[in-house]
Amino acid sequence: MNCPHTAAAPADRNAGVVVIDPLVQDLDGETARLRDAGVLTRIDLLGVPAWTVTRHAEARRLLVDQRLVKDIDAWEPWRSGVVTRAWPLIGMIDAGRSMFTVDGAEHRRLRTKTSQALTPRRLEAIRPAIEEFTEELLDHLEAGRDENGVVDLKAVFAQPLPMKVVGMLMGVDESRHAMLTRQYKAFFSMLTPQDERLALLAELDVFYTDLVREKAARPTDDLTSALILAEEGGEPLTEEEVVGNLKAMVAAGHETTIGLVLNAVRALLSHPGQLRMVLDGEAGWDAVIEETLRWDTPTTHLLMRFATEDIAVGGEVIRKGEGVVVSYRAIGRDIEQHGPDADAFDITRPTRNRHMTFGHGPHICPGAALSRVEAGIALPALFGRFPGLRLAVPDAEITKLPVMTQNDMAAFPVLLD
């Protein structure tokens, strides 16, 4: 799956390069290889060389380093034409103007209204709606069992819940949720031909542009309308900026929560003693959520930041114009941060060993609190309704989707009792 529109790194910088598997056949093995390769590691992303940071402390410093920017024009392979729109991952980097692709004052301007819409008070206000959605989907889960009592927890519960929530927040009609789910699934999949992926991006641009124009004509009480009406510093957001924010927020807002919920369920089912602790009230669901976020991160690799000058890290140098990936799953297993048992799932882990899965610094995930609220409602409700929930297949048969950036499963078949 190498891209012909890329060039290899210079030979003297290829030693120890870790190839990131687009089909995600051995995520645990890849995580270990990245962690063992060093603080800063050369990687290959479908033929494109980059750096990745694999340690908590160094990532924390780099995520606030103003010499690393989100502007793709700072990336030498892009400026020189070595990387083009033919590269399968380009849509995750060259994603239009939004709070995810700019820095500094412009980033603050684009992010402010979104952050205001996701305050703790606002999240508490929408909690009853999330609880209602959860109960509806639990009913669907019970009714959706096949003749053998098996139902796909992902398709019926974990996937539609965050889409319903983010759709409600953005003012997206529920009739369009299934379409958006299909579009984003195809966009992220490494099996989607690039011409089809680019066409999907164009279709999503049309969808969100139509939504923004509709809300501009008839504003309602939702985030889309709030972004349109926002005038931060006397300068309203442009249509392109609102579209870019929405496109990225819907993608990140539902994908992260899908992974969090499913990974938490999987971890608990494979650690029945810890599940019993939670069900008996000896440990809280917040401990489950935070340990899942650390141990089996919803985001594996976050693409990408670019060096505007040389940066020395861990005995290596990120050269001006080079790209840097943050490998959150390797960071979550950092022994220096989380101790020699970093590879173990342990909900009693001391709180001092906090993770950084939602990022750090100005670009920290704006939907982190929302994802935690959704999981904090979904998980106890799921196990409260179905305390005997168990996998319908051996754990080893659960397969990952071919997505290089998200830790996502193809399906999660369960028996409810």
XYZ file of C-alpha atoms in Angstrom:
417
model
C 0.000 0.000 0.000
C 2.954 2.343 -0.498
C 2.112 5.611 -2.114
C 4.013 6.384 -5.334
C 3.811 10.128 -4.679
C 6.286 10.029 -1.785
C 10.010 9.815 -1.307
C 11.993 7.796 1.197
C 13.956 9.395 4.013
C 17.726 9.798 3.516
C 19.513 6.493 3.981
C 21.410 7.562 7.096
C 18.120 8.346 8.839
C 16.385 5.059 8.013
C 17.971 2.985 10.769
C 15.368 1.561 13.122
C 12.353 2.849 11.175
C 9.067 1.355 12.413
C 6.542 0.749 9.641
C 3.014 1.593 10.792
C 0.776 -1.227 9.583
C -2.232 0.152 7.667
C -4.178 -3.071 8.301
C -3.589 -2.982 12.083
C -2.944 -6.726 12.354
C -0.863 -6.535 15.557
C -1.564 -3.342 17.486
C -0.036 -4.592 20.741
C 3.144 -5.629 18.920
C 3.375 -2.303 17.092
C 2.875 -0.409 20.352
C 5.692 -2.377 21.992
C 8.023 -1.837 19.034
C 7.423 1.903 19.077
C 7.942 2.151 22.811
C 11.089 0.035 22.708
C 12.541 2.003 19.775
C 13.092 5.100 21.880
C 11.728 8.458 22.988
C 11.623 9.742 19.409
C 11.318 7.170 16.644
C 11.431 7.264 12.865
C 8.276 5.797 11.326
C 6.964 5.045 7.857
C 3.394 6.111 7.097
C 2.446 4.504 3.782
C 5.792 5.478 2.301
C 6.062 8.867 3.989
C 8.801 9.298 6.633
C 7.989 11.034 9.904
C 8.923 11.092 13.560
C 6.773 9.844 16.393
C 7.066 10.615 20.085
C 6.384 7.644 22.368
C 7.030 8.964 25.884
C 4.673 10.890 28.129
C 7.122 13.547 29.370
C 8.566 14.373 25.945
C 5.128 14.416 24.314
C 3.880 16.777 26.987
C 6.716 19.173 26.173
C 6.327 18.901 22.407
C 2.578 19.492 22.535
C 3.198 23.002 23.885
C 6.298 23.715 21.773
C 5.457 26.633 19.482
C 8.040 25.413 16.981
C 5.641 22.570 16.100
C 2.623 23.802 14.152
C -0.476 22.339 12.487
C -0.063 24.333 9.255
C 0.577 21.811 6.471
C 2.488 24.456 4.494
C 5.299 24.075 7.042
C 5.774 20.432 5.927
C 8.642 20.163 3.434
C 7.346 17.068 1.562
C 4.053 18.899 0.956
C 5.690 22.174 -0.091
C 8.001 20.362 -2.508
C 5.219 18.265 -4.034
C 6.695 14.964 -2.874
C 3.448 14.305 -0.966
C 0.271 15.042 -2.919
C -3.463 14.538 -2.579
C -2.855 10.980 -3.786
C -1.447 10.022 -0.364
C -4.209 8.124 1.522
C -3.709 10.003 4.806
C -3.723 13.513 3.369
C -7.375 14.121 4.263
C -6.501 13.862 7.959
C -3.895 16.626 7.635
C -5.054 18.882 4.799
C -8.597 19.025 6.142
C -9.568 22.608 5.430
C -9.443 25.574 7.757
C -10.645 24.790 11.274
C -9.504 24.958 14.886
C -7.702 21.662 14.226
C -5.422 23.065 11.511
C -4.326 26.484 12.791
C -2.355 27.754 15.789
C -2.046 30.754 18.082
C -4.610 33.528 18.027
C -6.439 32.054 15.041
C -6.782 28.738 16.842
C -8.226 30.483 19.895
C -10.687 32.415 17.740
C -11.933 29.262 16.021
C -12.074 27.186 19.182
C -13.730 29.553 21.652
C -17.372 29.037 20.725
C -16.985 25.271 20.536
C -15.433 25.234 24.004
C -18.239 27.413 25.344
C -20.815 24.970 24.000
C -19.199 22.075 25.887
C -18.883 23.602 29.354
C -19.649 21.449 32.427
C -22.974 23.275 32.812
C -23.917 22.528 29.207
C -22.913 18.884 29.574
C -25.061 18.540 32.684
C -27.947 20.094 30.773
C -27.749 17.455 28.041
C -27.188 14.536 30.447
C -30.916 13.585 30.510
C -30.920 13.368 26.702
C -27.827 11.121 26.735
C -29.467 8.910 29.371
C -32.608 8.688 27.229
C -30.595 7.776 24.134
C -28.762 5.122 26.147
C -31.958 3.480 27.382
C -33.398 3.448 23.857
C -30.298 1.747 22.499
C -30.265 -0.797 25.325
C -33.809 -1.701 24.274
C -32.571 -2.086 20.695
C -29.717 -4.236 21.947
C -32.090 -6.600 23.696
C -34.402 -6.758 20.697
C -31.551 -7.162 18.213
C -30.343 -10.597 19.283
C -30.227 -13.270 16.601
C -31.516 -16.839 16.991
C -28.396 -17.696 18.985
C -28.791 -14.717 21.313
C -25.864 -12.835 19.736
C -25.895 -9.097 19.039
C -23.176 -6.718 17.847
C -22.543 -4.293 20.701
C -20.743 -1.904 18.382
C -23.347 -1.650 15.628
C -26.386 -1.476 17.911
C -25.072 0.452 20.930
C -21.542 1.870 21.010
C -21.621 3.359 17.512
C -25.071 4.995 17.357
C -24.909 6.525 20.858
C -22.133 9.097 20.254
C -23.492 9.856 16.781
C -26.889 10.625 18.302
C -25.253 12.869 20.896
C -22.977 14.773 18.515
C -25.840 15.008 16.008
C -28.040 16.574 18.676
C -25.313 19.059 19.589
C -24.616 20.031 15.990
C -28.254 20.094 14.906
C -27.871 17.225 12.414
C -31.162 15.463 11.715
C -31.205 11.837 12.887
C -32.165 10.688 9.390
C -28.622 11.601 8.291
C -26.759 9.767 11.065
C -26.462 6.454 9.205
C -25.101 8.238 6.142
C -22.486 10.078 8.200
C -21.459 6.866 9.952
C -20.899 5.161 6.580
C -19.003 8.155 5.181
C -16.612 8.459 8.089
C -16.044 4.700 8.233
C -15.035 4.691 4.572
C -12.921 7.829 4.998
C -10.821 6.332 7.800
C -10.481 2.849 6.274
C -7.167 2.086 4.580
C -9.047 -0.231 2.204
C -10.913 2.665 0.584
C -9.326 3.665 -2.750
C -7.983 7.207 -2.584
C -10.156 8.518 -5.401
C -13.218 7.312 -3.479
C -11.889 8.863 -0.261
C -11.429 12.229 -1.948
C -14.951 11.976 -3.362
C -16.262 11.254 0.147
C -14.537 14.367 1.442
C -16.160 16.424 -1.285
C -19.576 14.960 -0.408
C -19.058 15.761 3.274
C -18.104 19.335 2.359
C -21.367 19.671 0.436
C -23.380 18.180 3.312
C -21.891 20.485 5.948
C -22.024 23.540 3.691
C -25.741 22.911 3.113
C -26.222 22.467 6.880
C -24.429 25.731 7.648
C -26.444 27.653 5.066
C -29.676 26.176 6.416
C -28.760 27.165 9.981
C -27.673 30.629 8.832
C -31.128 31.147 7.368
C -32.972 29.565 10.327
C -30.774 29.459 13.468
C -31.720 27.038 16.232
C -30.312 26.147 19.657
C -27.330 24.085 18.525
C -23.577 24.375 18.090
C -23.772 24.944 14.340
C -25.937 28.021 14.809
C -23.706 29.234 17.651
C -20.615 28.992 15.442
C -22.320 30.874 12.637
C -23.429 33.668 14.959
C -20.127 33.889 16.836
C -18.180 37.126 16.565
C -14.957 36.574 18.426
C -12.841 39.732 18.415
C -15.298 41.386 16.043
C -14.615 38.855 13.275
C -17.245 36.165 12.645
C -16.215 32.722 11.473
C -16.312 32.224 7.727
C -18.486 29.549 6.161
C -15.352 27.504 5.447
C -14.272 27.759 9.093
C -17.655 26.654 10.437
C -17.739 23.741 7.971
C -14.196 22.724 8.939
C -14.990 22.794 12.645
C -18.157 20.742 12.179
C -16.551 18.178 9.898
C -13.733 17.494 12.330
C -15.883 17.669 15.481
C -18.375 15.088 14.230
C -15.539 12.765 13.202
C -13.632 13.102 16.467
C -16.745 13.393 18.609
C -18.147 9.995 17.758
C -15.062 7.924 16.843
C -13.339 8.540 20.174
C -16.367 7.532 22.227
C -16.968 4.376 20.200
C -13.432 3.248 20.996
C -13.661 4.246 24.646
C -16.892 2.337 25.295
C -15.900 -0.818 23.422
C -12.367 -0.911 24.804
C -13.701 -0.508 28.344
C -16.174 -3.362 27.894
C -13.504 -5.577 26.379
C -11.045 -4.804 29.176
C -13.608 -5.572 31.874
C -14.738 -8.818 30.246
C -11.130 -9.987 30.030
C -10.519 -8.960 33.670
C -13.572 -10.376 35.482
C -12.129 -9.690 38.927
C -11.996 -5.975 38.165
C -15.471 -6.062 36.652
C -16.754 -7.601 39.882
C -15.054 -4.818 41.868
C -16.966 -2.218 39.868
C -20.297 -4.037 40.024
C -19.861 -4.462 43.799
C -19.096 -0.775 44.246
C -15.475 -1.317 45.292
C -14.231 0.798 42.371
C -15.859 3.567 40.362
C -16.709 3.779 36.694
C -14.490 6.832 36.447
C -11.530 4.586 37.290
C -12.561 2.211 34.493
C -12.810 5.063 32.016
C -9.457 6.625 32.893
C -7.594 3.307 32.916
C -9.151 2.353 29.567
C -8.120 5.704 28.099
C -4.548 5.069 29.251
C -4.243 1.345 28.498
C -6.190 0.983 25.238
C -6.428 4.479 23.798
C -9.228 5.298 21.320
C -6.673 7.203 19.206
C -3.502 5.328 18.297
C -1.587 7.945 16.271
C -2.488 11.618 15.890
C -1.421 13.161 12.563
C 0.535 15.521 12.360
C 2.571 18.550 13.472
C 5.415 20.195 11.558
C 8.696 21.653 12.744
C 9.355 25.285 11.857
C 12.955 24.930 13.047
C 15.240 22.169 14.311
C 14.112 20.645 17.635
C 16.316 18.370 19.751
C 14.474 15.574 21.568
C 15.912 12.533 23.337
C 19.222 12.570 21.505
C 17.557 13.014 18.087
C 16.816 16.120 16.049
C 13.542 16.865 14.316
C 14.658 18.884 11.305
C 12.824 21.956 10.087
C 10.046 20.884 7.741
C 9.694 17.357 9.143
C 6.446 15.903 10.447
C 5.785 14.617 13.967
C 3.115 12.093 14.955
C 1.958 11.660 18.550
C 1.575 7.922 19.272
C -0.870 8.021 22.155
C -1.122 4.264 22.586
C 2.635 3.925 23.090
C 2.567 6.937 25.406
C -0.180 5.274 27.460
C 2.111 2.271 27.968
C 5.126 4.426 28.959
C 6.892 2.581 31.789
C 8.579 5.748 33.055
C 5.190 7.397 33.542
C 3.009 4.446 34.549
C 5.447 2.038 36.154
C 6.829 -1.397 35.211
C 3.283 -2.792 34.954
C 2.252 -0.250 32.310
C 1.089 -3.078 30.022
C -1.407 -4.259 32.644
C -5.014 -3.087 32.901
C -5.544 -2.051 36.516
C -8.423 0.159 37.649
C -6.772 0.523 41.069
C -3.745 2.227 39.506
C -2.694 5.321 41.500
C -4.226 8.531 40.195
C -0.789 10.150 40.107
C -0.089 8.135 36.954
C -2.433 10.235 34.856
C -2.593 9.696 31.141
C -2.574 12.239 28.334
C -4.855 10.467 25.874
C -6.934 13.530 25.000
C -3.797 15.565 24.338
C -2.205 18.476 26.138
C -1.784 22.186 25.528
C -3.803 24.473 23.248
C -5.007 21.646 20.991
C -6.252 19.368 23.779
C -9.394 17.593 22.573
C -12.367 19.950 23.041
C -14.730 16.965 23.299
C -12.845 15.150 26.084
C -15.386 15.984 28.778
C -18.274 14.993 26.512
C -16.695 11.613 25.754
C -16.211 10.967 29.472
C -19.825 11.899 30.217
C -21.129 9.581 27.501
C -19.001 6.657 28.686
C -19.904 7.440 32.306
C -23.572 7.029 31.403
C -23.290 4.185 28.879
C -21.095 1.737 30.801
C -23.000 1.528 34.105
C -26.306 1.456 32.215
C -25.091 -1.384 30.002
C -23.822 -3.563 32.843
C -26.746 -2.543 35.036
C -29.189 -3.894 32.444
C -27.019 -6.864 31.434
C -24.703 -7.843 34.336
C -24.091 -11.213 32.685
C -22.845 -9.647 29.440
C -20.090 -11.701 27.812
C -18.300 -12.113 24.509
C -19.956 -14.424 21.999
C -16.578 -15.355 20.454
C -13.074 -15.832 21.895
C -11.366 -12.498 22.531
C -8.637 -13.407 20.016
C -11.251 -13.391 17.241
C -12.072 -9.697 17.741
C -10.438 -7.912 14.801
C -9.389 -4.310 14.346
C -10.580 -2.156 11.483
C -7.828 -1.152 9.019
C -7.561 2.372 10.430
C -4.114 3.795 11.181
C -5.240 6.542 13.528
C -8.194 5.069 15.436
C -8.304 2.030 17.712
C -11.531 0.605 16.326
C -13.031 -2.874 16.098
C -14.826 -4.369 13.120
C -17.548 -5.807 15.371
C -18.074 -6.786 18.996
C -20.477 -9.766 19.191
C -21.851 -10.385 22.689
C -24.332 -12.478 24.603
C -26.402 -10.400 26.979
C -26.982 -13.088 29.643
